[in-house]
PDB file of C-alpha atoms in Angstrom:
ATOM      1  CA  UNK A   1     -73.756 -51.213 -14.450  1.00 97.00           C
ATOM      2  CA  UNK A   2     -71.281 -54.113 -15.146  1.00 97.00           C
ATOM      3  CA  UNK A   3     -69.573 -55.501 -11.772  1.00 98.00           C
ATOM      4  CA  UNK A   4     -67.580 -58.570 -11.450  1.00 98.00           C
ATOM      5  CA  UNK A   5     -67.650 -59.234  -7.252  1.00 98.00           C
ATOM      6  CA  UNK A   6     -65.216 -61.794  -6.163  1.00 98.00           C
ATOM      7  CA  UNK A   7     -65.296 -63.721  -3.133  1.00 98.00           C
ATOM      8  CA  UNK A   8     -63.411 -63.109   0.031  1.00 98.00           C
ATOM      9  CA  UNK A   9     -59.853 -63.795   0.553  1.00 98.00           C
ATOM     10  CA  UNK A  10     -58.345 -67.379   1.842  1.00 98.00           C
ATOM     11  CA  UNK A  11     -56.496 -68.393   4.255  1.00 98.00           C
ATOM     12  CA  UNK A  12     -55.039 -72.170   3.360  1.00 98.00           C
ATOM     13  CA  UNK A  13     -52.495 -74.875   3.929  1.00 98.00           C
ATOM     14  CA  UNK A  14     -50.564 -76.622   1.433  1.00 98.00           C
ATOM     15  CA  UNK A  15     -51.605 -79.301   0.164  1.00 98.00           C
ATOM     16  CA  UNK A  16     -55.886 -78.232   0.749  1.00 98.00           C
ATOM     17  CA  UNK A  17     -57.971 -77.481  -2.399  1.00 98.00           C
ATOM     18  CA  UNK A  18     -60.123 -74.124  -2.953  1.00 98.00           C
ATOM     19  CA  UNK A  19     -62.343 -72.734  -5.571  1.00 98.00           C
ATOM     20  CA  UNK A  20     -63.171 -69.106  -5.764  1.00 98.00           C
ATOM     21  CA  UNK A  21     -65.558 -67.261  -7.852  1.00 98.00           C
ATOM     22  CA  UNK A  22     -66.236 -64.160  -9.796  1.00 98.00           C
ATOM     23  CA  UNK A  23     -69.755 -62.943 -10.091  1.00 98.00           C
ATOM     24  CA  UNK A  24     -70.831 -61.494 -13.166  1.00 98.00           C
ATOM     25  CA  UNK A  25     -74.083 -58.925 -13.190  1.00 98.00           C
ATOM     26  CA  UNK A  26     -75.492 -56.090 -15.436  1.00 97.00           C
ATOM     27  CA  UNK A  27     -74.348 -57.379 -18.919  1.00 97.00           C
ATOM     28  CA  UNK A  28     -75.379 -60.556 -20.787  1.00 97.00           C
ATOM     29  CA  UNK A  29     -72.993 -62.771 -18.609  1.00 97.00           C
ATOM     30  CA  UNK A  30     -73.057 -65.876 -21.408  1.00 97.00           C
ATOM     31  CA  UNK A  31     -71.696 -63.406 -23.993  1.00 96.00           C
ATOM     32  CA  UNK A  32     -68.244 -62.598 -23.192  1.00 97.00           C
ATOM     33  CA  UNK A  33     -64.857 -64.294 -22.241  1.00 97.00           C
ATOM     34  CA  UNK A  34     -64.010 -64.149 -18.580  1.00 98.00           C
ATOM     35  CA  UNK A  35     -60.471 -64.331 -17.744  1.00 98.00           C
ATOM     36  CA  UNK A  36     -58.483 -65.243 -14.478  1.00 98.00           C
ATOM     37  CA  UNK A  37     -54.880 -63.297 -13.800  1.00 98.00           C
ATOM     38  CA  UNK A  38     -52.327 -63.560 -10.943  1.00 98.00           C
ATOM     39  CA  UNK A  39     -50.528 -61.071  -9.539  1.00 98.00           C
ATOM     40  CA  UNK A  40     -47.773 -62.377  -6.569  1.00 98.00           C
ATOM     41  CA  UNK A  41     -47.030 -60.000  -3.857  1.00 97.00           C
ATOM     42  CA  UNK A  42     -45.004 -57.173  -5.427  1.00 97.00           C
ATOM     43  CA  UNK A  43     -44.950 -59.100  -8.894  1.00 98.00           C
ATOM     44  CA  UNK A  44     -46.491 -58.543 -12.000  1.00 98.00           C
ATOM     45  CA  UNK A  45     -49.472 -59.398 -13.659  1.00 98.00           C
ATOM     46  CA  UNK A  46     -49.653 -63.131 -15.355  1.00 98.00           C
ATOM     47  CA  UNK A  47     -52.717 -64.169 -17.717  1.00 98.00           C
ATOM     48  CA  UNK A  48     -53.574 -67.585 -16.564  1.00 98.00           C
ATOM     49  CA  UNK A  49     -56.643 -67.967 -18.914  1.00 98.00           C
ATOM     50  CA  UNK A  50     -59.810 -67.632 -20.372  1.00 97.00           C
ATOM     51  CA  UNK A  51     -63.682 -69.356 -20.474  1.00 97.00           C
ATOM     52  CA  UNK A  52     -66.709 -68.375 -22.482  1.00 97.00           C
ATOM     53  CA  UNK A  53     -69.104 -68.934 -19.879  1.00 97.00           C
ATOM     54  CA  UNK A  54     -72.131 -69.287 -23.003  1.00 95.00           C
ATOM     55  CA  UNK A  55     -70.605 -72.878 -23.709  1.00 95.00           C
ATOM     56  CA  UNK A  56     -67.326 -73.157 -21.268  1.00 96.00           C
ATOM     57  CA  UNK A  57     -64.593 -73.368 -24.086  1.00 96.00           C
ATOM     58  CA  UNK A  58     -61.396 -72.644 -21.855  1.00 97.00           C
ATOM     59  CA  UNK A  59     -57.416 -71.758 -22.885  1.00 96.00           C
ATOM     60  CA  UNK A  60     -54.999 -71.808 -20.328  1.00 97.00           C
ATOM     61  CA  UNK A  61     -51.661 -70.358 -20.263  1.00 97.00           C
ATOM     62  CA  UNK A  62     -48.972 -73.050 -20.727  1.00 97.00           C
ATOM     63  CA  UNK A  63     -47.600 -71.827 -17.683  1.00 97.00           C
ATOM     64  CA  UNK A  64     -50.912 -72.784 -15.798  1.00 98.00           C
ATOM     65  CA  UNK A  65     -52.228 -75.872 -17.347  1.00 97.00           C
ATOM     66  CA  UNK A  66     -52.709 -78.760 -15.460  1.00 97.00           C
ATOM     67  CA  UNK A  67     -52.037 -76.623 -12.115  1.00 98.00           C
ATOM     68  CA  UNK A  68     -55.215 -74.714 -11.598  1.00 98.00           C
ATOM     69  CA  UNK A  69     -59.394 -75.401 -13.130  1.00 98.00           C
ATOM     70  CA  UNK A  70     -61.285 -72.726 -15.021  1.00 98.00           C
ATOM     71  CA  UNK A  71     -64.974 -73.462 -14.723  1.00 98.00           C
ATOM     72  CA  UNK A  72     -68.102 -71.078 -14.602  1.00 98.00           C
ATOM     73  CA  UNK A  73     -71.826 -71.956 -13.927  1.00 98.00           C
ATOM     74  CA  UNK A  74     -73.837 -69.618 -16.358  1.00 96.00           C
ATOM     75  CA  UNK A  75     -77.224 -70.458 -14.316  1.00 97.00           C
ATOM     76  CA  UNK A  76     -75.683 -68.338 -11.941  1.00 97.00           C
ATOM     77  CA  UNK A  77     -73.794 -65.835 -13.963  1.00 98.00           C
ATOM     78  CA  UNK A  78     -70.177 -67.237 -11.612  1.00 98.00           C
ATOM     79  CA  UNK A  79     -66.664 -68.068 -13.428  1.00 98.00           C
ATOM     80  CA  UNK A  80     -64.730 -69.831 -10.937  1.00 98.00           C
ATOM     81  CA  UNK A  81     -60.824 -70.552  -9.998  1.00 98.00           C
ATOM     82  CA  UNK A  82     -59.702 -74.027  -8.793  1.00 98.00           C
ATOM     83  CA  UNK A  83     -56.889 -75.537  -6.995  1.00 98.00           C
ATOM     84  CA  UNK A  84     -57.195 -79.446  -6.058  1.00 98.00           C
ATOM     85  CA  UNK A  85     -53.593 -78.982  -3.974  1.00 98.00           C
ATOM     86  CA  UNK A  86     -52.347 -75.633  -3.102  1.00 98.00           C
ATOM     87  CA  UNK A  87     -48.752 -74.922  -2.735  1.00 98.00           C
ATOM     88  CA  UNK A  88     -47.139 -72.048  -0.984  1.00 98.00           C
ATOM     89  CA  UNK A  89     -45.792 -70.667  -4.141  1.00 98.00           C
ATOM     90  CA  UNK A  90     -50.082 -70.103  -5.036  1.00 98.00           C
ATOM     91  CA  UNK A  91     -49.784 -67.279  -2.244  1.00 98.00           C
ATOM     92  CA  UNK A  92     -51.262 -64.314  -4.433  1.00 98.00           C
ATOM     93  CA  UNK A  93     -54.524 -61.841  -5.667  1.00 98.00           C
ATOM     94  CA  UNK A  94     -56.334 -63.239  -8.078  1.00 98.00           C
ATOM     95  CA  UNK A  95     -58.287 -61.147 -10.648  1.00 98.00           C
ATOM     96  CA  UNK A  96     -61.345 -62.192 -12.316  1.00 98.00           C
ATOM     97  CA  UNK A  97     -61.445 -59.788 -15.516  1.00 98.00           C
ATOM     98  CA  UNK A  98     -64.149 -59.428 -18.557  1.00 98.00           C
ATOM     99  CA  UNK A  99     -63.146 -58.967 -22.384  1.00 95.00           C
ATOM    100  CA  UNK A 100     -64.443 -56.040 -23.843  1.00 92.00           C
ATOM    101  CA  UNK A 101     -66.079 -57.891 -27.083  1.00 90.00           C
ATOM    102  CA  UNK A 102     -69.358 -59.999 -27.144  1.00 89.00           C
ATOM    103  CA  UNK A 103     -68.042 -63.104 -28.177  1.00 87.00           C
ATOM    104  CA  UNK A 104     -64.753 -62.354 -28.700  1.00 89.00           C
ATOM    105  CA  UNK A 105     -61.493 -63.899 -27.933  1.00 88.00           C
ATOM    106  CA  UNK A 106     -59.453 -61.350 -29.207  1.00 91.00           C
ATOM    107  CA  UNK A 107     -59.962 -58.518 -27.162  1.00 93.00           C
ATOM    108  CA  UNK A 108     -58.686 -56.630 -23.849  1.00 96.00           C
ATOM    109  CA  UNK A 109     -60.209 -56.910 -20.030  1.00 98.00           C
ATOM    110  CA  UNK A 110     -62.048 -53.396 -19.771  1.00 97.00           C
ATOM    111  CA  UNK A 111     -64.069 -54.592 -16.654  1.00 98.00           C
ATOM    112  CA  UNK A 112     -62.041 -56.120 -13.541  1.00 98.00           C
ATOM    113  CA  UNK A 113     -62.965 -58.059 -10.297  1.00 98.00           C
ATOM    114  CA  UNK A 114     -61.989 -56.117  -6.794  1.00 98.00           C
ATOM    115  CA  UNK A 115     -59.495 -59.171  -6.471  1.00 98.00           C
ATOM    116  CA  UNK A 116     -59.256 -62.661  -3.739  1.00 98.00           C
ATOM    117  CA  UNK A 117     -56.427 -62.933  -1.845  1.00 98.00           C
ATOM    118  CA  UNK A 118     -54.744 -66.208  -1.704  1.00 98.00           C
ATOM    119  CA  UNK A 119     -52.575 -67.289   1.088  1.00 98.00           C
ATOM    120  CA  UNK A 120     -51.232 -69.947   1.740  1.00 98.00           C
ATOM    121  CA  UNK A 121     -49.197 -71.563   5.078  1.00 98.00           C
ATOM    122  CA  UNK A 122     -48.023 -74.238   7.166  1.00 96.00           C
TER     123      UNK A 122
ATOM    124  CA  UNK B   1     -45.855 -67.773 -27.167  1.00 92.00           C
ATOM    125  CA  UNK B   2     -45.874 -64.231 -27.617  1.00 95.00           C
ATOM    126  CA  UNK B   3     -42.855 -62.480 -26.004  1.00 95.00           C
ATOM    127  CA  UNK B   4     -43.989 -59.092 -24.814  1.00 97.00           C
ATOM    128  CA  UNK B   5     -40.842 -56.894 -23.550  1.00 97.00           C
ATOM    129  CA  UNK B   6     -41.805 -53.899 -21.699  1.00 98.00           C
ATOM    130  CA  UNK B   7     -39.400 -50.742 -20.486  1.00 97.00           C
ATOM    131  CA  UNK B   8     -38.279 -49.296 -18.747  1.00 97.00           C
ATOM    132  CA  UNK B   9     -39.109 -51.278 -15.907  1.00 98.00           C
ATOM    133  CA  UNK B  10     -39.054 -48.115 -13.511  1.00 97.00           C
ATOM    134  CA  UNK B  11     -38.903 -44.432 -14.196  1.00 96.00           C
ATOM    135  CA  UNK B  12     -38.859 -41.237 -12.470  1.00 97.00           C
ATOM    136  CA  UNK B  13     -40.426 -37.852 -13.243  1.00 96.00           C
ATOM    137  CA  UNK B  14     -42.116 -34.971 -12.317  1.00 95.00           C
ATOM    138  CA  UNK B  15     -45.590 -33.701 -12.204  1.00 96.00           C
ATOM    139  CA  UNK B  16     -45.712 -31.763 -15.877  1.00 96.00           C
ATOM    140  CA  UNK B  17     -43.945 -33.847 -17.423  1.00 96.00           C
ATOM    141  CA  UNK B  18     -43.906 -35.739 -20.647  1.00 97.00           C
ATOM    142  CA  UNK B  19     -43.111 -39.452 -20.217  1.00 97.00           C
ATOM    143  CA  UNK B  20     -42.603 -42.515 -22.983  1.00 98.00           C
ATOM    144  CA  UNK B  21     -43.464 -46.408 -21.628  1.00 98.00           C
ATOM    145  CA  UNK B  22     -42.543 -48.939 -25.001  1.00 98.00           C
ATOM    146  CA  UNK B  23     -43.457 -52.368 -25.219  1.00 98.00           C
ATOM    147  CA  UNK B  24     -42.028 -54.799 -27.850  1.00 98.00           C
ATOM    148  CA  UNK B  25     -44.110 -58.204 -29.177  1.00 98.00           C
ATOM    149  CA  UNK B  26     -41.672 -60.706 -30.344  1.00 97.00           C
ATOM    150  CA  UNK B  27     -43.812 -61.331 -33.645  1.00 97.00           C
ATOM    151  CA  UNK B  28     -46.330 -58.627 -34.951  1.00 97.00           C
ATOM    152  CA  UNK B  29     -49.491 -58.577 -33.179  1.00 97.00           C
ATOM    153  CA  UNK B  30     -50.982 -56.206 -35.585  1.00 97.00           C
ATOM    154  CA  UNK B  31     -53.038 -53.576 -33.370  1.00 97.00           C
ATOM    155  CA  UNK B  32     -54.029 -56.345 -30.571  1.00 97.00           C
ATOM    156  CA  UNK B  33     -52.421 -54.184 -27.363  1.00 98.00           C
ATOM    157  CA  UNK B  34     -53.717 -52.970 -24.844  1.00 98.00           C
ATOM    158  CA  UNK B  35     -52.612 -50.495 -21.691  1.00 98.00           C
ATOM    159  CA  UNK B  36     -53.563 -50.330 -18.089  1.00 98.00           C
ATOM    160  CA  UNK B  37     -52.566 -48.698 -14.689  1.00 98.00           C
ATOM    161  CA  UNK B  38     -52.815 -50.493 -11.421  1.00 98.00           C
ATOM    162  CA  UNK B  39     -52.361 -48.423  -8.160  1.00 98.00           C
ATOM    163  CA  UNK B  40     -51.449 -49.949  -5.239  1.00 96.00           C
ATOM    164  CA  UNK B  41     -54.265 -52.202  -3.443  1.00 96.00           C
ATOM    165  CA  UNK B  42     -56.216 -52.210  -6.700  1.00 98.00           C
ATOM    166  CA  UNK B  43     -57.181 -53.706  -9.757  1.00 98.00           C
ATOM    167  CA  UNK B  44     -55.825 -52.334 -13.057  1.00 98.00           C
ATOM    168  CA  UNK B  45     -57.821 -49.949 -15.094  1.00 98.00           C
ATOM    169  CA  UNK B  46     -58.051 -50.081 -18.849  1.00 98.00           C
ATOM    170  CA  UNK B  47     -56.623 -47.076 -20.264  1.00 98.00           C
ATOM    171  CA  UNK B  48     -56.496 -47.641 -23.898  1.00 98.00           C
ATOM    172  CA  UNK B  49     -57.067 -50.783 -26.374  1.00 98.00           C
ATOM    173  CA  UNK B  50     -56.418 -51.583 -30.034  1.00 97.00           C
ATOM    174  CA  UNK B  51     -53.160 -49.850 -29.248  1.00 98.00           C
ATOM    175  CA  UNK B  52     -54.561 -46.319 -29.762  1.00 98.00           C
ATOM    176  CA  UNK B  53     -57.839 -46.000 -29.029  1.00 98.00           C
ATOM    177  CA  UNK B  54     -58.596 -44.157 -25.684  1.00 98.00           C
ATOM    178  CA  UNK B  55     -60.931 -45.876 -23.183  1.00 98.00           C
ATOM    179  CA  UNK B  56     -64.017 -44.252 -22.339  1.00 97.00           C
ATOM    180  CA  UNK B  57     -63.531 -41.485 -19.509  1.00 97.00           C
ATOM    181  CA  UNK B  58     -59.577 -41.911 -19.375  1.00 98.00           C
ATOM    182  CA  UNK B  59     -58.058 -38.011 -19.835  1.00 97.00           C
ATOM    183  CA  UNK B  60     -56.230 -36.875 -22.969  1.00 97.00           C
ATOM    184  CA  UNK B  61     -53.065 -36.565 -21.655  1.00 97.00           C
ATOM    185  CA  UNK B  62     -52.715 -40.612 -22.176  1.00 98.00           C
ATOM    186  CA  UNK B  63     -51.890 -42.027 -25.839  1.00 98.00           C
ATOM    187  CA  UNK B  64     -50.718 -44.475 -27.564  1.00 98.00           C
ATOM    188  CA  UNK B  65     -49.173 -45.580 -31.034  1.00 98.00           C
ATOM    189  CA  UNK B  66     -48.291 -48.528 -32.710  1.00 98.00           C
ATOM    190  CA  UNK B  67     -48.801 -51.312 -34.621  1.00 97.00           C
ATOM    191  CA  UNK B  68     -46.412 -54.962 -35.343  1.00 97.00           C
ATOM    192  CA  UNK B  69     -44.148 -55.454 -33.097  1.00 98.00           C
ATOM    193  CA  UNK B  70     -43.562 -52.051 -31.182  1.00 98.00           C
ATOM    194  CA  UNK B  71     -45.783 -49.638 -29.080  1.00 98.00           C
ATOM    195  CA  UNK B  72     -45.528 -47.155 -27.024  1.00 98.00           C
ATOM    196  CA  UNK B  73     -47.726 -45.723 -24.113  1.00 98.00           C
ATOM    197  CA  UNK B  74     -47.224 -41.527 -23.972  1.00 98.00           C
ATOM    198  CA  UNK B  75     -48.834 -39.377 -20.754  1.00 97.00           C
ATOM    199  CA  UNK B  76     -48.208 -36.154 -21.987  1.00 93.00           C
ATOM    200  CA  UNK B  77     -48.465 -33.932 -18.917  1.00 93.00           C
ATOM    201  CA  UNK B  78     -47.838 -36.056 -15.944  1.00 96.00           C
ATOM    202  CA  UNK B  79     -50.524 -35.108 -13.103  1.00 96.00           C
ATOM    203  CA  UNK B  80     -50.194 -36.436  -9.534  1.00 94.00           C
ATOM    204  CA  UNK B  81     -52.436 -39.381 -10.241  1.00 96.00           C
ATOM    205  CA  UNK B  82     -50.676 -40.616 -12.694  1.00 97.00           C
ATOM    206  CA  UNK B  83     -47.807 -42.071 -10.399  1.00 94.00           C
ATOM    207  CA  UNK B  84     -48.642 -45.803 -10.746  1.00 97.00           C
ATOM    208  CA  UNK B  85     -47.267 -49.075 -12.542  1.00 98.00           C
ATOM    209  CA  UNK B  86     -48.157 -49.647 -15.844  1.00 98.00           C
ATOM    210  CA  UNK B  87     -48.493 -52.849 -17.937  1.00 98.00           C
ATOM    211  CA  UNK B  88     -49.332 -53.628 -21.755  1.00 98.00           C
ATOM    212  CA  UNK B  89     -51.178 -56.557 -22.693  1.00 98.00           C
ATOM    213  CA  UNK B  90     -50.828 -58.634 -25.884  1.00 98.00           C
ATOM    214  CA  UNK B  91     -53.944 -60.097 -26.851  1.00 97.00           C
ATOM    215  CA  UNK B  92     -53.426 -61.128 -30.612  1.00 96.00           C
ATOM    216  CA  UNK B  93     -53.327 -64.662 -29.273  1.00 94.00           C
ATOM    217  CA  UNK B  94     -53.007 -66.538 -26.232  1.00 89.00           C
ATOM    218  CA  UNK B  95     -51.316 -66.510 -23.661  1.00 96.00           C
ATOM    219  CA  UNK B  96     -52.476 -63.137 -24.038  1.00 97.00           C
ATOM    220  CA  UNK B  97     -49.557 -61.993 -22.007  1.00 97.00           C
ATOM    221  CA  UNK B  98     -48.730 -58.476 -20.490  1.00 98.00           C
ATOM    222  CA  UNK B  99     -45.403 -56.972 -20.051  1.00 98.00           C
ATOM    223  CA  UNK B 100     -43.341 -57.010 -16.926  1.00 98.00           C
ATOM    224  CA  UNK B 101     -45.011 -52.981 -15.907  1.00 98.00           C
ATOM    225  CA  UNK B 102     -43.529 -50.089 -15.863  1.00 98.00           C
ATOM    226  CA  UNK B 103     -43.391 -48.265 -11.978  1.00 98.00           C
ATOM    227  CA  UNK B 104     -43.803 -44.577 -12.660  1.00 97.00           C
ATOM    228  CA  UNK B 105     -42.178 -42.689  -9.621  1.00 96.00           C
ATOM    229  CA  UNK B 106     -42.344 -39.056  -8.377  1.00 89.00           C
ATOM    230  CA  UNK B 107     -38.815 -37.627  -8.327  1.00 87.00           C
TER     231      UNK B 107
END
């Protein structure tokens, strides 16, 4: 059975760096794109980007480049989400997602992470 | 980028009946769209992918059509779990945007 299990939610002040992760199991975790999306409270649903975990080719979203790190550690099947300074305006769920292709970038997110909430306050 | 323009951004209905959700790419994304419903407090679900092709274990009533620059997401027989927002998802190239959603509400 595919599962992507995220770690817990964060509590944070601005300013303080975090990394959460997204644990891949029960598929070939170096063979598909793992992406990251955001969802603010009572917002929609933004695609921040993409990794291959097999080699760690990344795309980011213009609108997230330079603001968060994509990474992913394929020894132990883990994509991860990094801030080095978190903002107030970071306050949000973050989805880990899987494409639904081996090896493909084009393709939709048919298996989805339970979601880390991000908070962050003075 | 890839302007994806989703509506209507809320809509009301009733169980039974047949609803219409369109989204519109700003360029042709040939068949690269997908659809998914969140409920509240969860992740979204894939409901359908290469803009018509049905997900595994998703019911019937759900379709969708399209190809270019405009799709459209049909439940055909509303049911009472079907009262959730719904986005569509460009993926023809990145940022592999979705639309705004779509808030299905009982009236």
């Amino acid at each position: 059975e595919v599962q992507l299990v995220q770690s817990g939610a964060e509590v944070k002040k601005p300013g303080e760096s975090l990394k959460i992760s997204c644990k891949g199991s029960g598929y070939s975790f170096t063979s598909y794109w793992i992406g990251w999306v955001r969802q603010m409270p009572g917002k929609g649903l933004e695609w921040m980007g993409i990794i291959y975990p097999g080699d760690s080719d990344t795309r980011y979203s213009p609108s997230f480049q330079g603001q968060v790190t994509i990474s992913a550690d394929k020894s132990i099947s883990t994509a991860y989400l990094q801030w080095s300074s978190l903002k107030a305006s970071d306050t949000a769920m973050y989805y880990c997602a899987r494409h639904s292709k081996m090896a493909t970038i084009e393709a939709d997110f048919d298996y989805w992470g339970q979601g880390t909430l991000v908070t962050v306050s003075s | 980028a890839i302007r994806i323009t989703q509506s209507p951004s809320s809509l009301s209905a009733s169980t039974g009946d047949r609803v219409t959700i369109t989204c519109r790419a700003s360029q042709g994304i040939s068949s690269y769209l997908a659809w998914y419903q969140q409920k509240p407090g969860k992740a979204p679900k894939l409901l359908i992918y290469a803009a018509s092709t049905l997900q595994s274990g998703v019911p019937s009533r759900f379709s969708g059509s399209g190809s270019g620059t405009d799709f459209t997401l049909t439940i055909s027989c509303l049911q009472s779990e079907d009262f959730a927002t719904y986005y569509c998802q460009q993926y023809y190239s990145y940022p592999q945007d979705f639309g705004q959603g779509t808030r299905l509400e009982i009236k």
